[in-house]
mmCIF file of C-alpha atoms and ligand atoms in Angstrom:
data_model
loop_
_atom_site.group_PDB
_atom_site.id
_atom_site.type_symbol
_atom_site.label_atom_id
_atom_site.label_comp_id
_atom_site.label_asym_id
_atom_site.label_seq_id
_atom_site.Cartn_x
_atom_site.Cartn_y
_atom_site.Cartn_z
ATOM 1 C CA MET A 286 -33.667 -20.266 -24.161
ATOM 2 C CA THR A 287 -30.287 -19.892 -26.270
ATOM 3 C CA LEU A 288 -27.325 -22.755 -26.314
ATOM 4 C CA THR A 289 -24.428 -21.712 -26.522
ATOM 5 C CA LEU A 290 -21.562 -24.166 -27.829
ATOM 6 C CA ILE A 291 -18.040 -23.659 -26.963
ATOM 7 C CA ARG A 292 -15.800 -26.139 -29.485
ATOM 8 C CA ASN A 293 -12.419 -27.177 -29.401
ATOM 9 C CA ALA A 294 -11.253 -25.869 -25.739
ATOM 10 C CA HIS A 295 -8.582 -27.062 -23.538
ATOM 11 C CA VAL A 296 -10.658 -27.766 -19.932
ATOM 12 C CA PHE A 297 -9.325 -27.581 -16.737
ATOM 13 C CA ASN A 298 -11.527 -28.756 -14.097
ATOM 14 C CA PRO A 299 -9.371 -27.728 -12.547
ATOM 15 C CA ASP A 300 -7.265 -30.699 -13.662
ATOM 16 C CA ASP A 301 -6.684 -31.446 -17.019
ATOM 17 C CA GLN A 302 -9.303 -32.853 -18.989
ATOM 18 C CA GLY A 303 -8.107 -32.260 -22.521
ATOM 19 C CA GLN A 304 -9.984 -30.973 -25.881
ATOM 20 C CA GLN A 305 -13.390 -30.728 -25.106
ATOM 21 C CA ASP A 306 -17.066 -28.994 -26.646
ATOM 22 C CA VAL A 307 -18.689 -27.716 -23.482
ATOM 23 C CA LEU A 308 -22.356 -26.864 -24.015
ATOM 24 C CA LEU A 309 -24.268 -24.145 -21.820
ATOM 25 C CA GLY A 310 -27.897 -23.499 -21.700
ATOM 26 C CA GLY A 311 -30.025 -21.991 -19.063
ATOM 27 C CA GLY A 312 -27.356 -20.495 -16.946
ATOM 28 C CA HIS A 313 -25.883 -23.986 -16.459
ATOM 29 C CA ILE A 314 -23.608 -26.113 -17.885
ATOM 30 C CA LEU A 315 -25.729 -28.978 -19.749
ATOM 31 C CA ALA A 316 -22.852 -31.306 -21.617
ATOM 32 C CA ILE A 317 -19.030 -31.859 -22.016
ATOM 33 C CA GLY A 318 -18.119 -34.035 -24.625
ATOM 34 C CA HIS A 319 -16.624 -34.340 -28.324
ATOM 35 C CA ASN A 320 -18.066 -33.180 -32.142
ATOM 36 C CA PHE A 321 -21.247 -31.922 -30.548
ATOM 37 C CA SER A 322 -23.634 -30.540 -33.405
ATOM 38 C CA LEU A 323 -26.353 -28.163 -33.129
ATOM 39 C CA SER A 324 -27.687 -27.996 -36.546
ATOM 40 C CA GLY A 325 -30.931 -29.554 -37.538
ATOM 41 C CA GLN A 326 -32.431 -28.601 -34.158
ATOM 42 C CA ASP A 327 -35.134 -25.531 -33.195
ATOM 43 C CA LEU A 328 -33.450 -23.939 -30.278
ATOM 44 C CA PRO A 329 -31.411 -20.735 -31.626
ATOM 45 C CA TYR A 330 -27.885 -21.053 -30.510
ATOM 46 C CA THR A 331 -24.344 -19.505 -30.559
ATOM 47 C CA GLU A 332 -21.380 -21.242 -31.487
ATOM 48 C CA HIS A 333 -17.884 -20.295 -30.088
ATOM 49 C CA ASP A 334 -14.601 -22.017 -31.867
ATOM 50 C CA ALA A 335 -11.849 -21.511 -28.630
ATOM 51 C CA GLN A 336 -9.250 -22.773 -31.323
ATOM 52 C CA GLY A 337 -7.299 -24.759 -28.135
ATOM 53 C CA ALA A 338 -7.592 -22.068 -25.848
ATOM 54 C CA LEU A 339 -7.591 -22.843 -22.084
ATOM 55 C CA LEU A 340 -11.435 -23.222 -20.378
ATOM 56 C CA VAL A 341 -11.301 -22.563 -16.808
ATOM 57 C CA PRO A 342 -13.920 -22.319 -13.835
ATOM 58 C CA GLY A 343 -14.702 -18.677 -13.151
ATOM 59 C CA LEU A 344 -12.602 -17.285 -10.694
ATOM 60 C CA VAL A 345 -14.136 -16.917 -7.078
ATOM 61 C CA ASP A 346 -12.856 -14.176 -4.571
ATOM 62 C CA PRO A 347 -13.329 -14.802 -1.624
ATOM 63 C CA LEU A 348 -12.569 -11.184 -0.082
ATOM 64 C CA ALA A 349 -13.841 -8.247 -1.928
ATOM 65 C CA HIS A 350 -14.695 -4.801 -0.445
ATOM 66 C CA ILE A 351 -17.500 -4.307 -2.971
ATOM 67 C CA THR A 352 -18.914 -1.242 -1.232
ATOM 68 C CA GLY A 353 -15.586 0.391 -0.794
ATOM 69 C CA GLY A 354 -13.056 0.373 1.799
ATOM 70 C CA GLY A 355 -10.556 2.769 3.462
ATOM 71 C CA GLY A 356 -11.063 5.883 5.161
ATOM 72 C CA GLU A 357 -7.761 5.704 7.109
ATOM 73 C CA GLY A 358 -7.091 9.145 6.035
ATOM 74 C CA GLY A 359 -10.418 10.898 7.082
ATOM 75 C CA PHE A 360 -13.304 11.014 4.854
ATOM 76 C CA HIS A 361 -12.115 11.550 1.435
ATOM 77 C CA THR A 362 -9.711 8.699 1.834
ATOM 78 C CA ARG A 363 -13.173 6.256 1.536
ATOM 79 C CA THR A 364 -12.361 4.332 -1.258
ATOM 80 C CA PRO A 365 -15.373 3.821 -4.331
ATOM 81 C CA GLU A 366 -17.365 0.733 -4.588
ATOM 82 C CA MET A 367 -16.496 -1.680 -7.084
ATOM 83 C CA GLN A 368 -17.868 -1.834 -10.888
ATOM 84 C CA LEU A 369 -19.001 -4.943 -12.771
ATOM 85 C CA THR A 370 -15.992 -5.101 -15.072
ATOM 86 C CA ASP A 371 -13.634 -4.458 -12.478
ATOM 87 C CA ALA A 372 -14.261 -7.954 -11.260
ATOM 88 C CA THR A 373 -15.240 -9.690 -15.168
ATOM 89 C CA ALA A 374 -12.305 -8.244 -16.903
ATOM 90 C CA GLY A 375 -10.217 -10.466 -14.251
ATOM 91 C CA GLY A 376 -12.245 -13.406 -15.050
ATOM 92 C CA VAL A 377 -13.820 -13.174 -11.468
ATOM 93 C CA THR A 378 -17.530 -14.453 -11.205
ATOM 94 C CA THR A 379 -18.199 -14.922 -7.797
ATOM 95 C CA LEU A 380 -17.461 -12.679 -4.560
ATOM 96 C CA MET A 381 -17.662 -12.947 -0.975
ATOM 97 C CA ALA A 382 -18.226 -9.386 0.120
ATOM 98 C CA ALA A 383 -16.865 -7.754 3.172
ATOM 99 C CA LEU A 384 -16.697 -4.511 5.327
ATOM 100 C CA GLY A 385 -13.520 -3.545 6.706
ATOM 101 C CA THR A 386 -12.241 -0.990 9.175
ATOM 102 C CA ASP A 387 -15.113 1.401 8.944
ATOM 103 C CA ALA A 388 -18.605 -0.548 9.766
ATOM 104 C CA THR A 389 -19.899 2.943 10.824
ATOM 105 C CA THR A 390 -20.601 4.993 7.757
ATOM 106 C CA ARG A 391 -20.241 1.628 5.473
ATOM 107 C CA THR A 392 -23.339 -0.504 6.610
ATOM 108 C CA LEU A 393 -24.339 -3.949 6.152
ATOM 109 C CA PRO A 394 -27.585 -3.023 4.489
ATOM 110 C CA ASP A 395 -25.587 -1.186 2.079
ATOM 111 C CA LEU A 396 -22.999 -4.177 1.286
ATOM 112 C CA LEU A 397 -26.295 -6.479 0.844
ATOM 113 C CA ALA A 398 -27.669 -4.066 -1.367
ATOM 114 C CA LYS A 399 -24.709 -3.616 -3.694
ATOM 115 C CA ALA A 400 -24.624 -7.849 -3.641
ATOM 116 C CA SER A 401 -28.238 -8.235 -4.887
ATOM 117 C CA GLY A 402 -27.207 -5.409 -7.814
ATOM 118 C CA LEU A 403 -24.372 -7.031 -9.037
ATOM 119 C CA THR A 404 -26.012 -10.090 -8.981
ATOM 120 C CA ALA A 405 -28.750 -8.477 -10.988
ATOM 121 C CA GLU A 406 -25.603 -7.359 -13.572
ATOM 122 C CA GLY A 407 -24.711 -10.962 -13.738
ATOM 123 C CA LEU A 408 -22.333 -12.207 -11.112
ATOM 124 C CA THR A 409 -22.918 -14.182 -7.976
ATOM 125 C CA VAL A 410 -22.074 -12.455 -4.633
ATOM 126 C CA TYR A 411 -22.408 -13.589 -1.210
ATOM 127 C CA CYS A 412 -21.537 -11.887 2.191
ATOM 128 C CA TYR A 413 -19.988 -11.694 5.302
ATOM 129 C CA THR A 414 -21.666 -10.259 8.637
ATOM 130 C CA GLY A 415 -19.591 -8.386 10.780
ATOM 131 C CA SER A 416 -16.536 -6.300 9.861
ATOM 132 C CA TYR A 417 -13.106 -5.652 12.046
ATOM 133 C CA GLU A 418 -14.847 -5.283 14.935
ATOM 134 C CA LEU A 419 -16.201 -7.463 17.634
ATOM 135 C CA PRO A 420 -18.300 -7.502 19.182
ATOM 136 C CA ALA A 421 -19.927 -8.222 15.296
ATOM 137 C CA ARG A 422 -21.891 -5.455 14.046
ATOM 138 C CA THR A 423 -24.816 -7.320 12.419
ATOM 139 C CA VAL A 424 -28.270 -6.902 10.320
ATOM 140 C CA LEU A 425 -30.557 -8.827 12.859
ATOM 141 C CA GLY A 426 -28.915 -8.067 16.220
ATOM 142 C CA ASN A 427 -26.413 -11.190 16.044
ATOM 143 C CA VAL A 428 -24.201 -13.454 13.921
ATOM 144 C CA ARG A 429 -26.290 -16.748 14.161
ATOM 145 C CA ASP A 430 -29.758 -15.093 12.858
ATOM 146 C CA ASP A 431 -27.913 -13.120 10.363
ATOM 147 C CA ILE A 432 -26.193 -16.198 9.066
ATOM 148 C CA ILE A 433 -29.206 -18.653 9.414
ATOM 149 C CA LEU A 434 -31.810 -16.460 7.678
ATOM 150 C CA ILE A 435 -29.800 -13.827 5.296
ATOM 151 C CA ASP A 436 -29.528 -16.056 2.385
ATOM 152 C CA LYS A 437 -26.339 -14.090 1.096
ATOM 153 C CA ILE A 438 -24.712 -14.396 4.659
ATOM 154 C CA ILE A 439 -22.564 -17.046 4.507
ATOM 155 C CA GLY A 440 -19.730 -16.268 7.126
ATOM 156 C CA VAL A 441 -18.604 -13.571 9.310
ATOM 157 C CA GLY A 442 -15.592 -11.129 9.034
ATOM 158 C CA GLU A 443 -13.040 -9.964 8.728
ATOM 159 C CA VAL A 444 -12.492 -9.829 12.166
ATOM 160 C CA ALA A 445 -9.060 -8.198 13.004
ATOM 161 C CA ILE A 446 -6.597 -9.177 14.944
ATOM 162 C CA ALA A 447 -2.863 -8.295 15.159
ATOM 163 C CA ASP A 448 -3.755 -4.983 13.928
ATOM 164 C CA HIS A 449 -3.541 -1.247 15.401
ATOM 165 C CA ARG A 450 -7.065 -0.990 13.693
ATOM 166 C CA SER A 451 -8.532 -4.048 15.811
ATOM 167 C CA SER A 452 -10.942 -4.035 18.390
ATOM 168 C CA VAL A 453 -8.316 -6.139 20.500
ATOM 169 C CA PRO A 454 -10.254 -9.119 21.030
ATOM 170 C CA SER A 455 -9.555 -11.762 23.157
ATOM 171 C CA ALA A 456 -9.019 -15.468 22.274
ATOM 172 C CA ARG A 457 -12.267 -16.104 23.805
ATOM 173 C CA ASP A 458 -14.168 -13.206 21.919
ATOM 174 C CA LEU A 459 -12.572 -15.048 18.713
ATOM 175 C CA ALA A 460 -13.869 -18.541 19.770
ATOM 176 C CA GLN A 461 -17.188 -16.884 20.712
ATOM 177 C CA VAL A 462 -17.611 -15.816 17.359
ATOM 178 C CA ALA A 463 -16.446 -18.419 15.548
ATOM 179 C CA SER A 464 -18.509 -20.886 17.240
ATOM 180 C CA ASP A 465 -21.659 -18.707 16.873
ATOM 181 C CA ALA A 466 -20.964 -18.840 12.878
ATOM 182 C CA ARG A 467 -20.474 -22.487 13.112
ATOM 183 C CA VAL A 468 -23.802 -23.808 14.606
ATOM 184 C CA ALA A 469 -25.419 -21.019 12.317
ATOM 185 C CA GLY A 470 -23.730 -22.359 9.409
ATOM 186 C CA MET A 471 -24.881 -25.781 10.499
ATOM 187 C CA LEU A 472 -28.228 -25.275 11.018
ATOM 188 C CA ALA A 473 -28.536 -23.350 7.679
ATOM 189 C CA GLY A 474 -26.239 -25.555 5.793
ATOM 190 C CA LYS A 475 -23.477 -23.096 5.006
ATOM 191 C CA ALA A 476 -19.829 -23.103 5.568
ATOM 192 C CA GLY A 477 -20.437 -20.332 8.569
ATOM 193 C CA VAL A 478 -16.785 -19.777 8.329
ATOM 194 C CA THR A 479 -14.976 -17.017 10.350
ATOM 195 C CA LEU A 480 -12.608 -14.517 8.081
ATOM 196 C CA VAL A 481 -9.968 -13.269 9.777
ATOM 197 C CA HIS A 482 -8.009 -9.867 8.932
ATOM 198 C CA VAL A 483 -4.173 -10.440 10.324
ATOM 199 C CA GLY A 484 -2.369 -7.412 10.526
ATOM 200 C CA GLY A 485 1.097 -6.812 10.706
ATOM 201 C CA SER A 486 2.011 -7.068 14.341
ATOM 202 C CA ASP A 487 4.041 -9.819 15.577
ATOM 203 C CA GLU A 488 1.581 -11.631 17.354
ATOM 204 C CA ARG A 489 0.470 -12.749 13.768
ATOM 205 C CA LEU A 490 -1.670 -15.985 14.304
ATOM 206 C CA ASN A 491 -1.229 -16.430 18.126
ATOM 207 C CA LEU A 492 -5.147 -15.540 18.804
ATOM 208 C CA ILE A 493 -6.472 -18.413 16.678
ATOM 209 C CA GLU A 494 -4.260 -20.297 18.248
ATOM 210 C CA GLU A 495 -5.299 -19.601 21.848
ATOM 211 C CA ALA A 496 -9.029 -19.693 20.232
ATOM 212 C CA LEU A 497 -7.969 -23.219 19.316
ATOM 213 C CA ALA A 498 -6.548 -24.348 22.523
ATOM 214 C CA LEU A 499 -9.667 -22.973 24.735
ATOM 215 C CA SER A 500 -12.635 -24.135 22.596
ATOM 216 C CA ASP A 501 -13.590 -27.199 20.425
ATOM 217 C CA VAL A 502 -13.951 -25.066 17.471
ATOM 218 C CA PRO A 503 -11.863 -27.136 14.447
ATOM 219 C CA ALA A 504 -9.396 -24.983 12.887
ATOM 220 C CA SER A 505 -11.506 -25.410 9.764
ATOM 221 C CA GLN A 506 -13.736 -22.560 10.892
ATOM 222 C CA PHE A 507 -11.099 -20.023 11.035
ATOM 223 C CA PHE A 508 -10.197 -18.557 7.560
ATOM 224 C CA PRO A 509 -7.399 -16.022 7.998
ATOM 225 C CA THR A 510 -6.561 -13.760 4.811
ATOM 226 C CA HIS A 511 -3.498 -11.213 3.973
ATOM 227 C CA ILE A 512 -1.093 -14.234 5.110
ATOM 228 C CA ASN A 513 1.249 -13.229 2.441
ATOM 229 C CA ARG A 514 2.478 -10.269 4.684
ATOM 230 C CA SER A 515 5.417 -11.864 5.461
ATOM 231 C CA ASP A 516 7.637 -15.502 5.828
ATOM 232 C CA ALA A 517 7.008 -15.949 9.495
ATOM 233 C CA LEU A 518 3.200 -15.526 9.042
ATOM 234 C CA LEU A 519 2.979 -17.920 6.118
ATOM 235 C CA ALA A 520 5.038 -20.268 7.938
ATOM 236 C CA GLN A 521 2.490 -20.295 10.574
ATOM 237 C CA ALA A 522 -0.079 -20.116 8.605
ATOM 238 C CA ILE A 523 1.389 -23.728 6.760
ATOM 239 C CA TRP A 524 1.528 -25.246 9.916
ATOM 240 C CA LEU A 525 -1.811 -24.633 11.015
ATOM 241 C CA SER A 526 -3.166 -25.670 7.747
ATOM 242 C CA ASN A 527 -1.955 -29.154 8.674
ATOM 243 C CA ALA A 528 -4.949 -29.155 11.671
ATOM 244 C CA GLY A 529 -7.247 -28.182 8.757
ATOM 245 C CA MET A 530 -7.264 -24.358 8.521
ATOM 246 C CA ARG A 531 -7.547 -23.050 5.070
ATOM 247 C CA PHE A 532 -5.575 -19.645 4.428
ATOM 248 C CA ASP A 533 -5.896 -16.780 2.205
ATOM 249 C CA LEU A 534 -3.253 -14.826 -0.020
ATOM 250 C CA THR A 535 -3.906 -11.131 -0.863
ATOM 251 C CA ALA A 536 -3.587 -10.492 -4.404
ATOM 252 C CA SER A 537 -3.594 -6.659 -4.524
ATOM 253 C CA THR A 538 -0.364 -5.227 -3.442
ATOM 254 C CA THR A 539 2.100 -1.928 -3.740
ATOM 255 C CA PRO A 540 5.762 -1.674 -4.510
ATOM 256 C CA GLU A 541 5.858 -0.412 -1.319
ATOM 257 C CA LEU A 542 4.675 -3.333 0.640
ATOM 258 C CA LEU A 543 6.899 -5.576 -1.366
ATOM 259 C CA ALA A 544 9.443 -3.837 -0.421
ATOM 260 C CA ALA A 545 8.697 -3.826 2.896
ATOM 261 C CA GLY A 546 8.822 -7.835 3.358
ATOM 262 C CA GLU A 547 5.507 -8.789 1.897
ATOM 263 C CA LEU A 548 5.249 -11.890 -0.821
ATOM 264 C CA SER A 549 3.265 -11.213 -3.617
ATOM 265 C CA ALA A 550 0.089 -13.762 -3.670
ATOM 266 C CA GLY A 551 1.785 -15.561 -6.799
ATOM 267 C CA GLU A 552 5.178 -16.157 -4.888
ATOM 268 C CA ALA A 553 3.560 -17.009 -1.437
ATOM 269 C CA LEU A 554 1.420 -19.647 -3.390
ATOM 270 C CA ALA A 555 4.743 -21.152 -5.121
ATOM 271 C CA LYS A 556 6.644 -20.934 -1.419
ATOM 272 C CA ALA A 557 3.906 -22.364 0.366
ATOM 273 C CA LEU A 558 3.248 -25.510 -1.928
ATOM 274 C CA TYR A 559 6.971 -26.085 -2.160
ATOM 275 C CA ASP A 560 6.876 -25.836 1.464
ATOM 276 C CA GLY A 561 4.676 -28.527 2.197
ATOM 277 C CA ALA A 562 1.226 -26.782 2.327
ATOM 278 C CA LYS A 563 -1.734 -28.934 0.499
ATOM 279 C CA ALA A 564 -2.735 -27.292 -2.368
ATOM 280 C CA ASN A 565 -6.479 -27.358 -1.615
ATOM 281 C CA MET A 566 -5.606 -25.508 1.547
ATOM 282 C CA ILE A 567 -4.590 -21.754 0.169
ATOM 283 C CA THR A 568 -6.618 -19.530 -1.839
ATOM 284 C CA VAL A 569 -6.456 -16.057 -3.418
ATOM 285 C CA SER A 570 -8.441 -13.417 -2.883
ATOM 286 C CA SER A 571 -8.253 -9.462 -4.524
ATOM 287 C CA ASP A 572 -9.064 -7.598 -1.502
ATOM 288 C CA GLY A 573 -10.628 -5.570 -4.314
ATOM 289 C CA ASN A 574 -11.442 -1.986 -3.148
ATOM 290 C CA ALA A 575 -10.159 -1.850 -0.126
ATOM 291 C CA SER A 576 -7.701 0.991 0.815
ATOM 292 C CA LEU A 577 -3.851 -0.097 0.620
ATOM 293 C CA PRO A 578 -2.991 2.511 3.668
ATOM 294 C CA GLU A 579 0.677 2.745 4.366
ATOM 295 C CA PHE A 580 1.847 3.884 7.778
ATOM 296 C CA ASN A 581 5.046 4.797 9.294
ATOM 297 C CA ALA A 582 6.730 3.681 12.354
ATOM 298 C CA ALA A 583 4.588 6.051 14.557
ATOM 299 C CA GLY A 584 1.376 4.899 13.063
ATOM 300 C CA GLU A 585 0.892 7.905 10.643
ATOM 301 C CA LEU A 586 -0.684 8.057 7.389
ATOM 302 C CA ILE A 587 1.808 8.113 4.871
ATOM 303 C CA GLY A 588 0.444 7.028 1.368
ATOM 304 C CA LEU A 589 -2.703 5.149 -0.043
ATOM 305 C CA LYS A 590 -3.808 2.863 -2.744
ATOM 306 C CA VAL A 591 -7.147 0.589 -3.888
ATOM 307 C CA GLY A 592 -6.878 -2.803 -4.352
ATOM 308 C CA GLU A 593 -8.310 -4.230 -7.531
ATOM 309 C CA VAL A 594 -10.225 -7.337 -8.259
ATOM 310 C CA LYS A 595 -8.679 -8.052 -11.255
ATOM 311 C CA SER A 596 -5.351 -8.501 -9.291
ATOM 312 C CA VAL A 597 -6.506 -12.269 -8.486
ATOM 313 C CA HIS A 598 -6.286 -13.129 -12.223
ATOM 314 C CA GLU A 599 -2.674 -11.702 -12.114
ATOM 315 C CA THR A 600 -1.602 -13.725 -9.337
ATOM 316 C CA LEU A 601 -2.809 -16.824 -11.110
ATOM 317 C CA GLN A 602 -0.376 -15.566 -14.310
ATOM 318 C CA GLU A 603 2.231 -14.503 -11.986
ATOM 319 C CA ALA A 604 1.967 -17.957 -10.203
ATOM 320 C CA VAL A 605 2.053 -20.158 -13.433
ATOM 321 C CA GLY A 606 4.499 -17.656 -15.590
ATOM 322 C CA GLN A 607 7.057 -16.957 -12.901
ATOM 323 C CA HIS A 608 6.650 -19.048 -10.185
ATOM 324 C CA LYS A 609 6.168 -22.045 -12.369
ATOM 325 C CA VAL A 610 3.388 -23.338 -10.103
ATOM 326 C CA PRO A 611 1.430 -26.064 -12.246
ATOM 327 C CA LEU A 612 -1.759 -24.588 -13.675
ATOM 328 C CA PRO A 613 -4.283 -27.124 -11.724
ATOM 329 C CA GLN A 614 -2.874 -26.192 -8.551
ATOM 330 C CA ALA A 615 -3.088 -22.226 -9.258
ATOM 331 C CA LEU A 616 -6.864 -22.950 -10.312
ATOM 332 C CA ARG A 617 -7.450 -24.265 -7.087
ATOM 333 C CA ALA A 618 -6.305 -21.274 -5.462
ATOM 334 C CA VAL A 619 -8.237 -18.937 -7.509
ATOM 335 C CA SER A 620 -11.398 -20.753 -7.696
ATOM 336 C CA THR A 621 -11.782 -24.390 -6.869
ATOM 337 C CA ASN A 622 -10.733 -23.826 -3.126
ATOM 338 C CA ALA A 623 -12.738 -21.068 -2.097
ATOM 339 C CA ALA A 624 -15.979 -22.862 -3.618
ATOM 340 C CA GLU A 625 -15.425 -25.924 -1.454
ATOM 341 C CA LEU A 626 -14.547 -24.041 1.317
ATOM 342 C CA PHE A 627 -17.782 -22.132 1.305
ATOM 343 C CA LYS A 628 -19.907 -25.320 0.154
ATOM 344 C CA LEU A 629 -20.663 -23.924 -3.148
ATOM 345 C CA PRO A 630 -21.026 -27.555 -5.680
ATOM 346 C CA GLN A 631 -22.044 -24.881 -8.299
ATOM 347 C CA LYS A 632 -18.710 -23.231 -8.315
ATOM 348 C CA GLY A 633 -15.309 -23.490 -8.831
ATOM 349 C CA ARG A 634 -16.108 -26.391 -11.500
ATOM 350 C CA ILE A 635 -16.636 -27.478 -15.016
ATOM 351 C CA ALA A 636 -19.389 -30.190 -15.009
ATOM 352 C CA PRO A 637 -22.782 -31.033 -16.289
ATOM 353 C CA GLY A 638 -25.072 -29.218 -14.155
ATOM 354 C CA VAL A 639 -22.810 -26.899 -12.143
ATOM 355 C CA ASP A 640 -23.639 -22.909 -13.316
ATOM 356 C CA ALA A 641 -21.817 -22.026 -16.350
ATOM 357 C CA ASP A 642 -19.433 -19.849 -14.798
ATOM 358 C CA LEU A 643 -16.240 -20.047 -17.381
ATOM 359 C CA VAL A 644 -13.368 -18.173 -18.514
ATOM 360 C CA LEU A 645 -11.514 -18.863 -21.587
ATOM 361 C CA LEU A 646 -7.762 -18.314 -21.176
ATOM 362 C CA GLU A 647 -5.117 -17.419 -24.181
ATOM 363 C CA PRO A 648 -2.696 -20.513 -23.492
ATOM 364 C CA ALA A 649 0.701 -18.936 -23.754
ATOM 365 C CA THR A 650 0.035 -16.095 -21.521
ATOM 366 C CA LEU A 651 -3.326 -16.764 -19.421
ATOM 367 C CA ALA A 652 -4.622 -13.341 -20.787
ATOM 368 C CA VAL A 653 -8.103 -13.317 -20.343
ATOM 369 C CA GLN A 654 -9.950 -13.902 -23.571
ATOM 370 C CA SER A 655 -13.717 -14.514 -22.923
ATOM 371 C CA VAL A 656 -15.884 -14.485 -19.571
ATOM 372 C CA TRP A 657 -19.534 -16.164 -19.106
ATOM 373 C CA ALA A 658 -21.256 -15.798 -15.874
ATOM 374 C CA ARG A 659 -24.400 -17.771 -15.242
ATOM 375 C CA GLY A 660 -24.451 -18.612 -19.071
ATOM 376 C CA GLN A 661 -24.330 -14.952 -20.014
ATOM 377 C CA GLN A 662 -21.210 -13.670 -21.907
ATOM 378 C CA LEU A 663 -19.639 -10.915 -20.445
ATOM 379 C CA VAL A 664 -16.115 -10.488 -21.573
ATOM 380 C CA GLN A 665 -15.343 -11.401 -25.840
ATOM 381 C CA ALA A 666 -12.037 -11.446 -26.961
ATOM 382 C CA GLY A 667 -10.522 -9.817 -23.980
ATOM 383 C CA GLN A 668 -13.415 -6.989 -23.824
ATOM 384 C CA PRO A 669 -16.232 -6.251 -21.622
ATOM 385 C CA VAL A 670 -19.475 -6.362 -23.596
ATOM 386 C CA VAL A 671 -21.701 -6.162 -20.660
ATOM 387 C CA TRP A 672 -20.819 -3.091 -18.379
ATOM 388 C CA GLY A 673 -22.675 -2.167 -14.958
ATOM 389 C CA THR A 674 -25.220 0.080 -14.789
ATOM 390 C CA PHE A 675 -23.358 3.307 -14.042
ATOM 391 C CA GLU A 676 -20.622 2.382 -16.189
HETATM 392 ZN ZN1 ZN B 914 -8.023 -6.992 5.745
#
């Protein structure tokens, strides 16, 4: 075992812990304190002087399409797979992977294999069973069995509502899948969350409200994403968050989407906090490697871009730099809150015993300097030092 000593780091967990030394070993954080010395002991070690840079938990991305997505413009518009450094360059060390529109040519076995591949390369990756459509596509035949029996599967989604690409689920359909996921989560000690893709129609979150009204599923089981599509959608999500529903902002965007009324994730985070949402109820995901299709009024595809995992880190910079969100609250949104939602006590924190997933940020710009994932340094001096197998 090689020990790593990070000296003189300004630690945020996500609250300000002041200047500390942090000792890593065996993939975990071993100790946090002052004036540690490793000289005079026999284990090999490396030292890293952070010189007052900000040491924060590795970012946790609750929605990335690691095997690609899209295809709304035909087979040539299927987006490519994510590579290791797509995540690490932006300080993301944990991801939740999902299928999207296409669960025919994209499959859950492929998603699980890619998740295992990225895990072997150094990240921590979990998966959702299902896709946009209901009844849910699954590995073992139903949502319950997938969540109970497959370690990496921690929920279901992204089930599409309020979108012309949805399978037009009823409120009862949505309540049923959320109930199945919840019960499976209880039995397996997992969150059993239902990730809901919310499209651009005026139905917004109404189907979730109806599902809550006709069932006993708690609001905390629903986790809608793309909430920064519009002010009206954000307002409805803030209202539902008071009933216990966490919600997710999408970091990847395009100038065209922003011009059409979408808020950037950084602006939406600032607005939600200003409008009274609790800081522990909001997450930011990348929607990485998703297609960002643009449709005209007739529903025809007129443009296509690809989401990027590093957009979560760009949202952190924007929220703090431009919209003056306090750093601890912004760090909650890009790391700690998703770890709590998915019941991952090893993630989203800096404390003795947790996984050594750490990001060192330049204090003025919050640029990524160094990244460690389960103790392995993947980024140094702002550049990847570990590459994916085919990069
Ligand atoms: Zn989506």
